[in-house]
mmCIF file of C-alpha atoms in Angstrom:
data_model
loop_
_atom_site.group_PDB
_atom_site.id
_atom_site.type_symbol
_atom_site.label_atom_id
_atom_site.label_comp_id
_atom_site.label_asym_id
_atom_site.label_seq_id
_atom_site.Cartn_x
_atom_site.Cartn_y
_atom_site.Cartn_z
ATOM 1 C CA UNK A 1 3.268 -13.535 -12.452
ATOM 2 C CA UNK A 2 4.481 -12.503 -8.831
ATOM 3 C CA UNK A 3 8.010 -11.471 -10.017
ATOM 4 C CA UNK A 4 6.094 -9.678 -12.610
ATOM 5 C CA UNK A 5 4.187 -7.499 -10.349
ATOM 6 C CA UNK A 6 7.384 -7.546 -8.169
ATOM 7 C CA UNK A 7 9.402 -5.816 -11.066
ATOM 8 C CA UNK A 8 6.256 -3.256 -12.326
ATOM 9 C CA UNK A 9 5.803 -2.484 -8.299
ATOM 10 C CA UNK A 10 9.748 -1.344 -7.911
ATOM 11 C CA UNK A 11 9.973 0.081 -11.603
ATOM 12 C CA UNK A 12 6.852 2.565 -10.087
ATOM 13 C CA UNK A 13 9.003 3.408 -7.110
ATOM 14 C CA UNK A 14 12.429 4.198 -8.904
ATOM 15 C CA UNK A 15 10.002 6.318 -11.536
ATOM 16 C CA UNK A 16 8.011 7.928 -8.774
ATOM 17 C CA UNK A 17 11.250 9.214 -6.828
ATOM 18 C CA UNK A 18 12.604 10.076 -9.768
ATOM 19 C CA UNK A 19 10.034 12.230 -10.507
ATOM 20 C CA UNK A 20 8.665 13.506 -7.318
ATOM 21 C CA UNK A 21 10.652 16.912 -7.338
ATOM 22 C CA UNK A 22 10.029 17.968 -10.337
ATOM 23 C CA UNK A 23 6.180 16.657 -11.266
ATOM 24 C CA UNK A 24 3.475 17.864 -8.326
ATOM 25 C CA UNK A 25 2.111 14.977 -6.344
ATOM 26 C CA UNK A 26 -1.350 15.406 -7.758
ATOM 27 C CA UNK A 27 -0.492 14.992 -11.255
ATOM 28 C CA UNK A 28 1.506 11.885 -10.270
ATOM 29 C CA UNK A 29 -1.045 10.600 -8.869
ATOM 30 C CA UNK A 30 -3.475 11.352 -11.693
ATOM 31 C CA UNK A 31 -0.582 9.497 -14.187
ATOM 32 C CA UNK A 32 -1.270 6.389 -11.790
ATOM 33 C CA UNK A 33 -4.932 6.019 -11.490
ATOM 34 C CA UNK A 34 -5.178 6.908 -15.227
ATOM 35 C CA UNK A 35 -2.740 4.154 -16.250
ATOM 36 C CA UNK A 36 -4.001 1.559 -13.526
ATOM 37 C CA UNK A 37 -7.790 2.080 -14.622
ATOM 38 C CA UNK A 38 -6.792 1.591 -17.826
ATOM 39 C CA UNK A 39 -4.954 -1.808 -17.315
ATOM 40 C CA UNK A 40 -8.034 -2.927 -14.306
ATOM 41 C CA UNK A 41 -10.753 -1.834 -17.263
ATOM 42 C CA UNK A 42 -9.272 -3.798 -19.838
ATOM 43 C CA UNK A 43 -8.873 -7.070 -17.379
ATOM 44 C CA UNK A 44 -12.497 -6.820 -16.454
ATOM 45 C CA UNK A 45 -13.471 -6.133 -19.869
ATOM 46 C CA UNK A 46 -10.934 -9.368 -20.994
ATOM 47 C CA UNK A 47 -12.499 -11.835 -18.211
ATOM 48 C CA UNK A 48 -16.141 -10.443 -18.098
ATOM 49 C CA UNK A 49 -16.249 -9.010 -14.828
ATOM 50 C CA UNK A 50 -19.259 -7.695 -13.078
ATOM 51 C CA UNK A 51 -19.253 -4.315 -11.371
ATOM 52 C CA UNK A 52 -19.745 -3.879 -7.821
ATOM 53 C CA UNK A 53 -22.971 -3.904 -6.194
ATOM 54 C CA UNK A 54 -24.144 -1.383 -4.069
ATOM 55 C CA UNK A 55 -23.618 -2.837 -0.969
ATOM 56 C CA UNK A 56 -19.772 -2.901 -1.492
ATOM 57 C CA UNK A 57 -19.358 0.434 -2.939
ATOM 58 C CA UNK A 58 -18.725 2.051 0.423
ATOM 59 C CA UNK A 59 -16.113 -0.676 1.155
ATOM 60 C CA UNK A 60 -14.649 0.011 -2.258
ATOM 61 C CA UNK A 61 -14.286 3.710 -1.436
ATOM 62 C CA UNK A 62 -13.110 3.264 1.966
ATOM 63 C CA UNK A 63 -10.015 0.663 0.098
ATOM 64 C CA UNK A 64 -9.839 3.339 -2.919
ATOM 65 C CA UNK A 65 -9.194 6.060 -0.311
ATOM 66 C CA UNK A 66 -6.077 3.950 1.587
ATOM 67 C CA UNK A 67 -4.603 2.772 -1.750
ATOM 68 C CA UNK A 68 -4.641 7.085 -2.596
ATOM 69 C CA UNK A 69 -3.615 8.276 0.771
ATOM 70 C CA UNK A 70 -0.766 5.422 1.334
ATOM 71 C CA UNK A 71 0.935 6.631 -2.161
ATOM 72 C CA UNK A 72 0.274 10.511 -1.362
ATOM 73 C CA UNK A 73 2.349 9.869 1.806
ATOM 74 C CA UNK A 74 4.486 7.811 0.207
ATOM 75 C CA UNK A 75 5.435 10.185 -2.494
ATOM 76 C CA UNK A 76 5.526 13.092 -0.169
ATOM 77 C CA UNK A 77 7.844 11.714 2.135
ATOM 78 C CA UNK A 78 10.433 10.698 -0.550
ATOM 79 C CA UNK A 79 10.683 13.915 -1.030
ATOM 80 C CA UNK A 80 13.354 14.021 2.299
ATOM 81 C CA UNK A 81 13.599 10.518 2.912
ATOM 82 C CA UNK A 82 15.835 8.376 0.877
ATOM 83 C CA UNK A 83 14.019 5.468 -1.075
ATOM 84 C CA UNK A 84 15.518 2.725 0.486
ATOM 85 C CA UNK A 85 14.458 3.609 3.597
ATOM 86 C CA UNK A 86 10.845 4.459 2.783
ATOM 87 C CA UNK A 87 11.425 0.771 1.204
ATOM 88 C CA UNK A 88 12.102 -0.723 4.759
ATOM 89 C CA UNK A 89 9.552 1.116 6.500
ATOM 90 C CA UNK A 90 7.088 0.353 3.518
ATOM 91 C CA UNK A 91 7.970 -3.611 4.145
ATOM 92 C CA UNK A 92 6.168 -3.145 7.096
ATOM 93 C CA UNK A 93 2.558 -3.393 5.629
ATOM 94 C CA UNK A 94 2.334 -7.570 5.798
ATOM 95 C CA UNK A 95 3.277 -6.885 9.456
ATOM 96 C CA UNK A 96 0.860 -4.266 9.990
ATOM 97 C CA UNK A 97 -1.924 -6.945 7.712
ATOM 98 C CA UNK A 98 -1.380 -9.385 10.451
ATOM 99 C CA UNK A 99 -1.560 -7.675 13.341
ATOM 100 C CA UNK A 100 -4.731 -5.957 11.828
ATOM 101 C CA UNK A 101 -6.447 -9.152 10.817
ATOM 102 C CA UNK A 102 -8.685 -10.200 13.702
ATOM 103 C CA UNK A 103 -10.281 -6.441 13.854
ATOM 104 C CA UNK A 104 -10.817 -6.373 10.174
ATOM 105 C CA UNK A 105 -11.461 -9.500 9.349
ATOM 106 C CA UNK A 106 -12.722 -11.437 12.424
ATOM 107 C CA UNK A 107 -9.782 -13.910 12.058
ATOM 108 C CA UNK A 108 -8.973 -15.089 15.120
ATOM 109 C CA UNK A 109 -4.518 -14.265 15.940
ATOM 110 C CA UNK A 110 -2.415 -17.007 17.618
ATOM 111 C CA UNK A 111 0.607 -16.214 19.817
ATOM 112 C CA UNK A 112 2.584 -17.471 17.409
ATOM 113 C CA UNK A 113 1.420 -14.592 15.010
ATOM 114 C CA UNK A 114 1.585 -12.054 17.322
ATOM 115 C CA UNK A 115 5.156 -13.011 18.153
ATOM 116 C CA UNK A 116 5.989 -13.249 14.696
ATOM 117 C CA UNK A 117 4.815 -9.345 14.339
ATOM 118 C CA UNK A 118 6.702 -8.687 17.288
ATOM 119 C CA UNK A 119 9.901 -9.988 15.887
ATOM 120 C CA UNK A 120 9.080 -7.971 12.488
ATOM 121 C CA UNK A 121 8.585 -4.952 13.341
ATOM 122 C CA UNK A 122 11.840 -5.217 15.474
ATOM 123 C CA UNK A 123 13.516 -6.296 12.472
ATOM 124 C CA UNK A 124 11.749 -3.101 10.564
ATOM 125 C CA UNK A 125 13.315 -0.850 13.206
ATOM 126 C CA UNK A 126 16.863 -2.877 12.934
ATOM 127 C CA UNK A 127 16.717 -1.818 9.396
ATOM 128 C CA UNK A 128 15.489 2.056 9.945
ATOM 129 C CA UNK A 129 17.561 2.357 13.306
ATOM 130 C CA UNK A 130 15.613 5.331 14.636
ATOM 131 C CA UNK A 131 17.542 7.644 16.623
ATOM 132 C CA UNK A 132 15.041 9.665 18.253
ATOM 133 C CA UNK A 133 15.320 12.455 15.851
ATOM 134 C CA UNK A 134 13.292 10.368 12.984
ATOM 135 C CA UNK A 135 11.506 13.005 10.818
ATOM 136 C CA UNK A 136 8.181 13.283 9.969
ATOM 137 C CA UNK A 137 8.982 12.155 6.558
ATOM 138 C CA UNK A 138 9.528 8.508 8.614
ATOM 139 C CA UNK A 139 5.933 9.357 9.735
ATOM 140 C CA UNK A 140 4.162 9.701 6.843
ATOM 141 C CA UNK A 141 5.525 6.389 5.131
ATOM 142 C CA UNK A 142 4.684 4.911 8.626
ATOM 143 C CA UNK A 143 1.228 5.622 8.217
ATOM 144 C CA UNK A 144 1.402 4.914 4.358
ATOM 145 C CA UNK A 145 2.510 1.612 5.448
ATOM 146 C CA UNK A 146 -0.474 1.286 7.676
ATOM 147 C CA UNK A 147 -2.952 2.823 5.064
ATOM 148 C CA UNK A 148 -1.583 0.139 2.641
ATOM 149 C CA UNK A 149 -1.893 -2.666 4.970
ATOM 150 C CA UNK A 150 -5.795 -1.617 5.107
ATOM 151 C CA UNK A 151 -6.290 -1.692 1.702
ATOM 152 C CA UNK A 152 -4.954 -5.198 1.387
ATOM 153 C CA UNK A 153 -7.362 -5.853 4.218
ATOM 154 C CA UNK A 154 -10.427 -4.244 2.845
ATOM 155 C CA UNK A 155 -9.235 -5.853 -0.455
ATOM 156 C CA UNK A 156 -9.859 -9.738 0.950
ATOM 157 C CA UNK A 157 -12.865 -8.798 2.962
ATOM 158 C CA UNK A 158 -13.843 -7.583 -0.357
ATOM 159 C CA UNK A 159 -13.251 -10.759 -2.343
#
């Protein structure tokens, strides 16, 4: 199932940059929340799922809003950033999850972990090699990174 979502998460990216100059960013997104409330709908609908209660709607929102704003950023930055390196900077999200952890989620962060998002976001910046002229296309997937790393956050506080 992983290498499933694997291949239907980098098929999205290929078709999204493919896209991205000649399709506006809000209809893009509109294509992807139309096609991934479809396929959510039917998998609640298949397994009997209860809806939200109110309590969790604002939490919901708040993780709606990151998922929305990380792949705006995204999209707008491949615009003058090449793929594979909004794909590096992107790979920093389980880095950024870690290091975020014991604010969102009260888990408490060894040394180990924190040296272990040390050495990763060093390796991120092996792979980007910023000179000091990095654009703000770099920025924006930066912060897409980080608004995705939320999500996935808000996501298990959620569950």
């Amino acid at each position: 199932m992983m290498v499933v979502g694997v291949a239907a998460l980098s098929f999205h990216d290929g078709l999204a940059a493919a896209l991205v100059d000649r399709v506006p960013i809000g209809q893009l997104l509109g294509l992807r929340a139309l096609f991934a409330a479809a396929l959510v709908l039917t998998v609640v609908r298949w397994r009997g799922i209860h809806l939200p209660s109110r309590t969790t709607v604002l939490l919901h929102g708040a993780r709606i809003g990151c998922v929305i704003g990380s792949l705006a950023l995204t999209l707008v930055a491949v615009r003058t950033l090449p793929l594979a390196d909004a794909t590096a900077i992107l790979f920093a999200a389980p880095i950024v999850m870690s290091a975020l952890s014991g604010r969102v989620l009260g888990e408490p962060i060894s040394r180990s972990t924190w040296a272990a998002v040390a050495v990763g976001f060093l390796g991120v910046l092996v792979v980007v090699r910023p000179v000091g002229d990095a654009s703000s296309a770099t920025a924006l997937v930066a912060l897409a990174a980080v608004l995705y790393a939320l999500s996935a956050l808000l996501t298990r506080r959620l569950a």
